[in-house]
Amino acid sequence: MEAEFYLRATTGKGIDDSDAGPDAARVAGGHEAKFDRKEIREFVEELAENELAHVRFYRKTLGRMAVSRPAIDFDAGFKAAAQAAGLPADFDPFADDMSVLLGGMLFEDVGVTAYAGAAPLIKSKEFVEAAAGILAVEAYHMGMARSQLYLMGEKAWNAANAISDARDRLDGRQDKDQGIQMNGKANVVPSTPDAIAFRRTPQEVLHIVYLTEKQGVSQGGFYPNGMNGVLKST
């Protein structure tokens, strides 16, 4: 989903068929963004390259076990996400610099917590090392996006914090999210009191991307037909 999002924002199109898997489903929504600042465009282009490289790495590493791209609906997903966060109904994550970073933040923060939470589930030392490396890259992405949003001022702070609050309502009772401003100060690095990244279970991640608080849900939000693979229900 991250690769599809950033590729569309920077090029107007998503992953090539050769990288999406033999039974890839379609992706709805998204368009090339109108970036105001050259450095933001270059940053998002780097994100797109990194995320596409991750997709290719997974396909190479997992071989026949790699799942094909599930159906993704950015239109319905972001409309529902905006409603959950109290953002304007016409919020377009592909509109401009701030919008793209806000849209990306929805994924990046969750991605870091997802990799941290998945570590105990991975049995192969080789795969743990690879996942740790990818987690580090996702954390770089998240830190840069959050810092850039913070520099954009109060409008960005309020929107980013609203997205954080919405994720917290969706993923369960525990507080595993933080906005980019806390107690009147910058909060670029969301972490526990021990300065450790939050961890989310696969089910907590699915609550967010399916945009539901209900248990036992296997589709919705950004994934109208659910995930491909074994872990696909909240």
GROMACS .gro file of C-alpha atoms in nm:
model
  234
    1MET     CA    1   0.000   0.000   0.000
    2GLU     CA    2   0.285   0.239   0.079
    3ALA     CA    3   0.453   0.172  -0.256
    4GLU     CA    4   0.126   0.226  -0.443
    5PHE     CA    5   0.058   0.548  -0.253
    6TYR     CA    6   0.396   0.714  -0.305
    7LEU     CA    7   0.431   0.599  -0.666
    8ARG     CA    8   0.095   0.749  -0.752
    9ALA     CA    9   0.182   1.075  -0.573
   10THR     CA   10   0.507   1.113  -0.768
   11THR     CA   11   0.439   0.948  -1.105
   12GLY     CA   12   0.061   0.920  -1.136
   13LYS     CA   13   0.074   0.542  -1.164
   14GLY     CA   14   0.146   0.252  -0.933
   15ILE     CA   15   0.340  -0.074  -0.927
   16ASP     CA   16   0.403  -0.246  -1.258
   17ASP     CA   17   0.227  -0.577  -1.320
   18SER     CA   18   0.560  -0.760  -1.299
   19ASP     CA   19   0.602  -0.649  -0.936
   20ALA     CA   20   0.241  -0.690  -0.819
   21GLY     CA   21   0.219  -1.070  -0.833
   22PRO     CA   22   0.046  -1.316  -1.068
   23ASP     CA   23  -0.303  -1.265  -0.920
   24ALA     CA   24  -0.282  -0.895  -0.841
   25ALA     CA   25  -0.608  -0.710  -0.784
   26ARG     CA   26  -0.670  -0.353  -0.897
   27VAL     CA   27  -0.598  -0.030  -0.713
   28ALA     CA   28  -0.859   0.248  -0.711
   29GLY     CA   29  -0.781   0.617  -0.669
   30GLY     CA   30  -0.472   0.830  -0.650
   31HIS     CA   31  -0.309   1.078  -0.885
   32GLU     CA   32   0.014   1.271  -0.923
   33ALA     CA   33   0.043   1.543  -0.660
   34LYS     CA   34   0.118   1.909  -0.725
   35PHE     CA   35   0.423   1.959  -0.507
   36ASP     CA   36   0.513   2.313  -0.411
   37ARG     CA   37   0.861   2.242  -0.277
   38LYS     CA   38   1.130   2.059  -0.475
   39GLU     CA   39   1.278   1.905  -0.161
   40ILE     CA   40   0.943   1.754  -0.057
   41ARG     CA   41   0.896   1.601  -0.403
   42GLU     CA   42   1.247   1.454  -0.386
   43PHE     CA   43   1.177   1.315  -0.039
   44VAL     CA   44   0.854   1.149  -0.154
   45GLU     CA   45   1.028   1.014  -0.465
   46GLU     CA   46   1.285   0.854  -0.236
   47LEU     CA   47   1.001   0.703  -0.029
   48ALA     CA   48   0.848   0.558  -0.345
   49GLU     CA   49   1.181   0.404  -0.449
   50ASN     CA   50   1.234   0.255  -0.103
   51GLU     CA   51   0.886   0.105  -0.081
   52LEU     CA   52   0.907  -0.045  -0.429
   53ALA     CA   53   1.243  -0.194  -0.334
   54HIS     CA   54   1.077  -0.351  -0.027
   55VAL     CA   55   0.810  -0.508  -0.246
   56ARG     CA   56   1.074  -0.653  -0.477
   57PHE     CA   57   1.281  -0.775  -0.183
   58TYR     CA   58   0.983  -0.960  -0.037
   59ARG     CA   59   0.902  -1.122  -0.371
   60LYS     CA   60   1.265  -1.232  -0.417
   61THR     CA   61   1.300  -1.357  -0.059
   62LEU     CA   62   0.963  -1.530  -0.017
   63GLY     CA   63   0.940  -1.669  -0.369
   64ARG     CA   64   0.623  -1.872  -0.420
   65MET     CA   65   0.508  -1.783  -0.066
   66ALA     CA   66   0.479  -1.413  -0.157
   67VAL     CA   67   0.117  -1.303  -0.192
   68SER     CA   68  -0.014  -1.099  -0.483
   69ARG     CA   69  -0.131  -0.743  -0.430
   70PRO     CA   70  -0.480  -0.735  -0.278
   71ALA     CA   71  -0.740  -0.487  -0.399
   72ILE     CA   72  -0.669  -0.139  -0.260
   73ASP     CA   73  -0.916   0.149  -0.259
   74PHE     CA   74  -0.754   0.482  -0.180
   75ASP     CA   75  -1.073   0.677  -0.258
   76ALA     CA   76  -1.295   0.495  -0.009
   77GLY     CA   77  -1.014   0.440   0.240
   78PHE     CA   78  -0.908   0.801   0.272
   79LYS     CA   79  -1.267   0.922   0.271
   80ALA     CA   80  -1.342   0.697   0.569
   81ALA     CA   81  -1.011   0.783   0.736
   82ALA     CA   82  -1.080   1.155   0.700
   83GLN     CA   83  -1.424   1.106   0.853
   84ALA     CA   84  -1.277   0.907   1.143
   85ALA     CA   85  -1.018   1.179   1.208
   86GLY     CA   86  -1.259   1.469   1.170
   87LEU     CA   87  -1.074   1.607   0.867
   88PRO     CA   88  -1.261   1.788   0.586
   89ALA     CA   89  -1.483   1.554   0.385
   90ASP     CA   90  -1.301   1.654   0.064
   91PHE     CA   91  -0.954   1.574   0.202
   92ASP     CA   92  -0.731   1.465  -0.087
   93PRO     CA   93  -0.404   1.301   0.022
   94PHE     CA   94  -0.267   1.349  -0.329
   95ALA     CA   95  -0.330   1.725  -0.341
   96ASP     CA   96  -0.007   1.893  -0.229
   97ASP     CA   97   0.299   1.870  -0.003
   98MET     CA   98   0.114   1.869   0.328
   99SER     CA   99  -0.161   1.638   0.210
  100VAL     CA  100   0.083   1.376   0.078
  101LEU     CA  101   0.281   1.379   0.403
  102LEU     CA  102  -0.039   1.346   0.606
  103GLY     CA  103  -0.154   1.056   0.390
  104GLY     CA  104   0.185   0.892   0.421
  105MET     CA  105   0.190   0.944   0.797
  106LEU     CA  106  -0.122   0.729   0.823
  107PHE     CA  107   0.086   0.436   0.690
  108GLU     CA  108   0.437   0.510   0.813
  109ASP     CA  109   0.362   0.530   1.184
  110VAL     CA  110   0.161   0.210   1.162
  111GLY     CA  111   0.434   0.039   0.959
  112VAL     CA  112   0.696   0.098   1.227
  113THR     CA  113   0.474  -0.038   1.504
  114ALA     CA  114   0.375  -0.332   1.282
  115TYR     CA  115   0.736  -0.438   1.220
  116ALA     CA  116   0.817  -0.401   1.589
  117GLY     CA  117   0.515  -0.611   1.682
  118ALA     CA  118   0.587  -0.878   1.420
  119ALA     CA  119   0.943  -0.944   1.538
  120PRO     CA  120   0.843  -1.215   1.793
  121LEU     CA  121   0.646  -1.398   1.522
  122ILE     CA  122   0.943  -1.440   1.288
  123LYS     CA  123   1.128  -1.766   1.345
  124SER     CA  124   1.414  -1.732   1.097
  125LYS     CA  125   1.713  -1.528   1.219
  126GLU     CA  126   1.781  -1.424   0.860
  127PHE     CA  127   1.429  -1.287   0.823
  128VAL     CA  128   1.446  -1.110   1.160
  129GLU     CA  129   1.761  -0.930   1.047
  130ALA     CA  130   1.595  -0.826   0.722
  131ALA     CA  131   1.282  -0.709   0.902
  132ALA     CA  132   1.494  -0.506   1.145
  133GLY     CA  133   1.663  -0.335   0.853
  134ILE     CA  134   1.331  -0.253   0.690
  135LEU     CA  135   1.192  -0.128   1.022
  136ALA     CA  136   1.487   0.112   1.044
  137VAL     CA  137   1.413   0.251   0.698
  138GLU     CA  138   1.043   0.291   0.784
  139ALA     CA  139   1.144   0.478   1.098
  140TYR     CA  140   1.363   0.713   0.892
  141HIS     CA  141   1.062   0.776   0.668
  142MET     CA  142   0.835   0.843   0.962
  143GLY     CA  143   1.077   1.076   1.136
  144MET     CA  144   1.132   1.284   0.825
  145ALA     CA  145   0.761   1.307   0.745
  146ARG     CA  146   0.669   1.403   1.100
  147SER     CA  147   0.944   1.664   1.123
  148GLN     CA  148   0.842   1.820   0.791
  149LEU     CA  149   0.479   1.831   0.899
  150TYR     CA  150   0.577   1.996   1.225
  151LEU     CA  151   0.763   2.268   1.036
  152MET     CA  152   0.446   2.338   0.834
  153GLY     CA  153   0.271   2.489   1.134
  154GLU     CA  154  -0.052   2.465   1.329
  155LYS     CA  155  -0.276   2.340   1.047
  156ALA     CA  156  -0.046   2.042   0.994
  157TRP     CA  157  -0.014   1.982   1.370
  158ASN     CA  158  -0.389   1.965   1.414
  159ALA     CA  159  -0.444   1.735   1.116
  160ALA     CA  160  -0.159   1.500   1.211
  161ASN     CA  161  -0.277   1.480   1.572
  162ALA     CA  162  -0.630   1.407   1.454
  163ILE     CA  163  -0.501   1.116   1.245
  164SER     CA  164  -0.308   0.988   1.548
  165ASP     CA  165  -0.618   1.009   1.768
  166ALA     CA  166  -0.825   0.822   1.510
  167ARG     CA  167  -0.570   0.539   1.494
  168ASP     CA  168  -0.574   0.517   1.872
  169ARG     CA  169  -0.951   0.478   1.878
  170LEU     CA  170  -0.941   0.204   1.617
  171ASP     CA  171  -0.660  -0.021   1.739
  172GLY     CA  172  -0.781  -0.097   2.092
  173ARG     CA  173  -0.781   0.027   2.449
  174GLN     CA  174  -0.408   0.081   2.491
  175ASP     CA  175  -0.255   0.415   2.395
  176LYS     CA  176  -0.010   0.323   2.118
  177ASP     CA  177  -0.004   0.646   1.925
  178GLN     CA  178   0.120   1.001   1.958
  179GLY     CA  179   0.069   1.313   1.751
  180ILE     CA  180   0.345   1.538   1.624
  181GLN     CA  181   0.282   1.790   1.900
  182MET     CA  182   0.242   1.708   2.270
  183ASN     CA  183   0.222   1.942   2.567
  184GLY     CA  184   0.283   2.239   2.342
  185LYS     CA  185   0.611   2.099   2.204
  186ALA     CA  186   0.731   1.902   1.904
  187ASN     CA  187   0.693   1.524   1.924
  188VAL     CA  188   0.874   1.391   1.619
  189VAL     CA  189   0.956   1.053   1.777
  190PRO     CA  190   0.653   0.866   1.917
  191SER     CA  191   0.773   0.625   2.184
  192THR     CA  192   0.711   0.469   2.523
  193PRO     CA  193   0.850   0.629   2.843
  194ASP     CA  194   1.157   0.408   2.786
  195ALA     CA  195   1.204   0.562   2.438
  196ILE     CA  196   1.107   0.236   2.268
  197ALA     CA  197   0.888   0.224   1.958
  198PHE     CA  198   0.529   0.112   2.014
  199ARG     CA  199   0.435  -0.238   1.900
  200ARG     CA  200   0.112  -0.340   1.732
  201THR     CA  201  -0.015  -0.691   1.673
  202PRO     CA  202  -0.123  -0.786   1.320
  203GLN     CA  203  -0.484  -0.761   1.439
  204GLU     CA  204  -0.432  -0.407   1.569
  205VAL     CA  205  -0.279  -0.309   1.235
  206LEU     CA  206  -0.577  -0.456   1.052
  207HIS     CA  207  -0.816  -0.256   1.269
  208ILE     CA  208  -0.650   0.058   1.136
  209VAL     CA  209  -0.627  -0.029   0.766
  210TYR     CA  210  -0.980  -0.178   0.767
  211LEU     CA  211  -1.094   0.131   0.963
  212THR     CA  212  -1.301  -0.065   1.213
  213GLU     CA  213  -1.309  -0.118   1.588
  214LYS     CA  214  -1.499  -0.447   1.552
  215GLN     CA  215  -1.347  -0.790   1.608
  216GLY     CA  216  -1.352  -1.062   1.342
  217VAL     CA  217  -1.362  -0.824   1.043
  218SER     CA  218  -1.174  -0.944   0.735
  219GLN     CA  219  -1.220  -0.656   0.489
  220GLY     CA  220  -1.299  -0.288   0.461
  221GLY     CA  221  -1.134   0.054   0.462
  222PHE     CA  222  -0.838   0.051   0.227
  223TYR     CA  223  -0.880  -0.321   0.153
  224PRO     CA  224  -1.234  -0.380   0.019
  225ASN     CA  225  -1.174  -0.753  -0.028
  226GLY     CA  226  -0.938  -0.798   0.266
  227MET     CA  227  -0.578  -0.913   0.270
  228ASN     CA  228  -0.421  -1.198   0.079
  229GLY     CA  229  -0.247  -1.452   0.297
  230VAL     CA  230  -0.301  -1.605   0.638
  231LEU     CA  231  -0.334  -1.299   0.865
  232LYS     CA  232  -0.638  -1.112   0.744
  233SER     CA  233  -0.895  -1.083   1.021
  234THR     CA  234  -0.920  -0.842   1.315
   0.00000   0.00000   0.00000
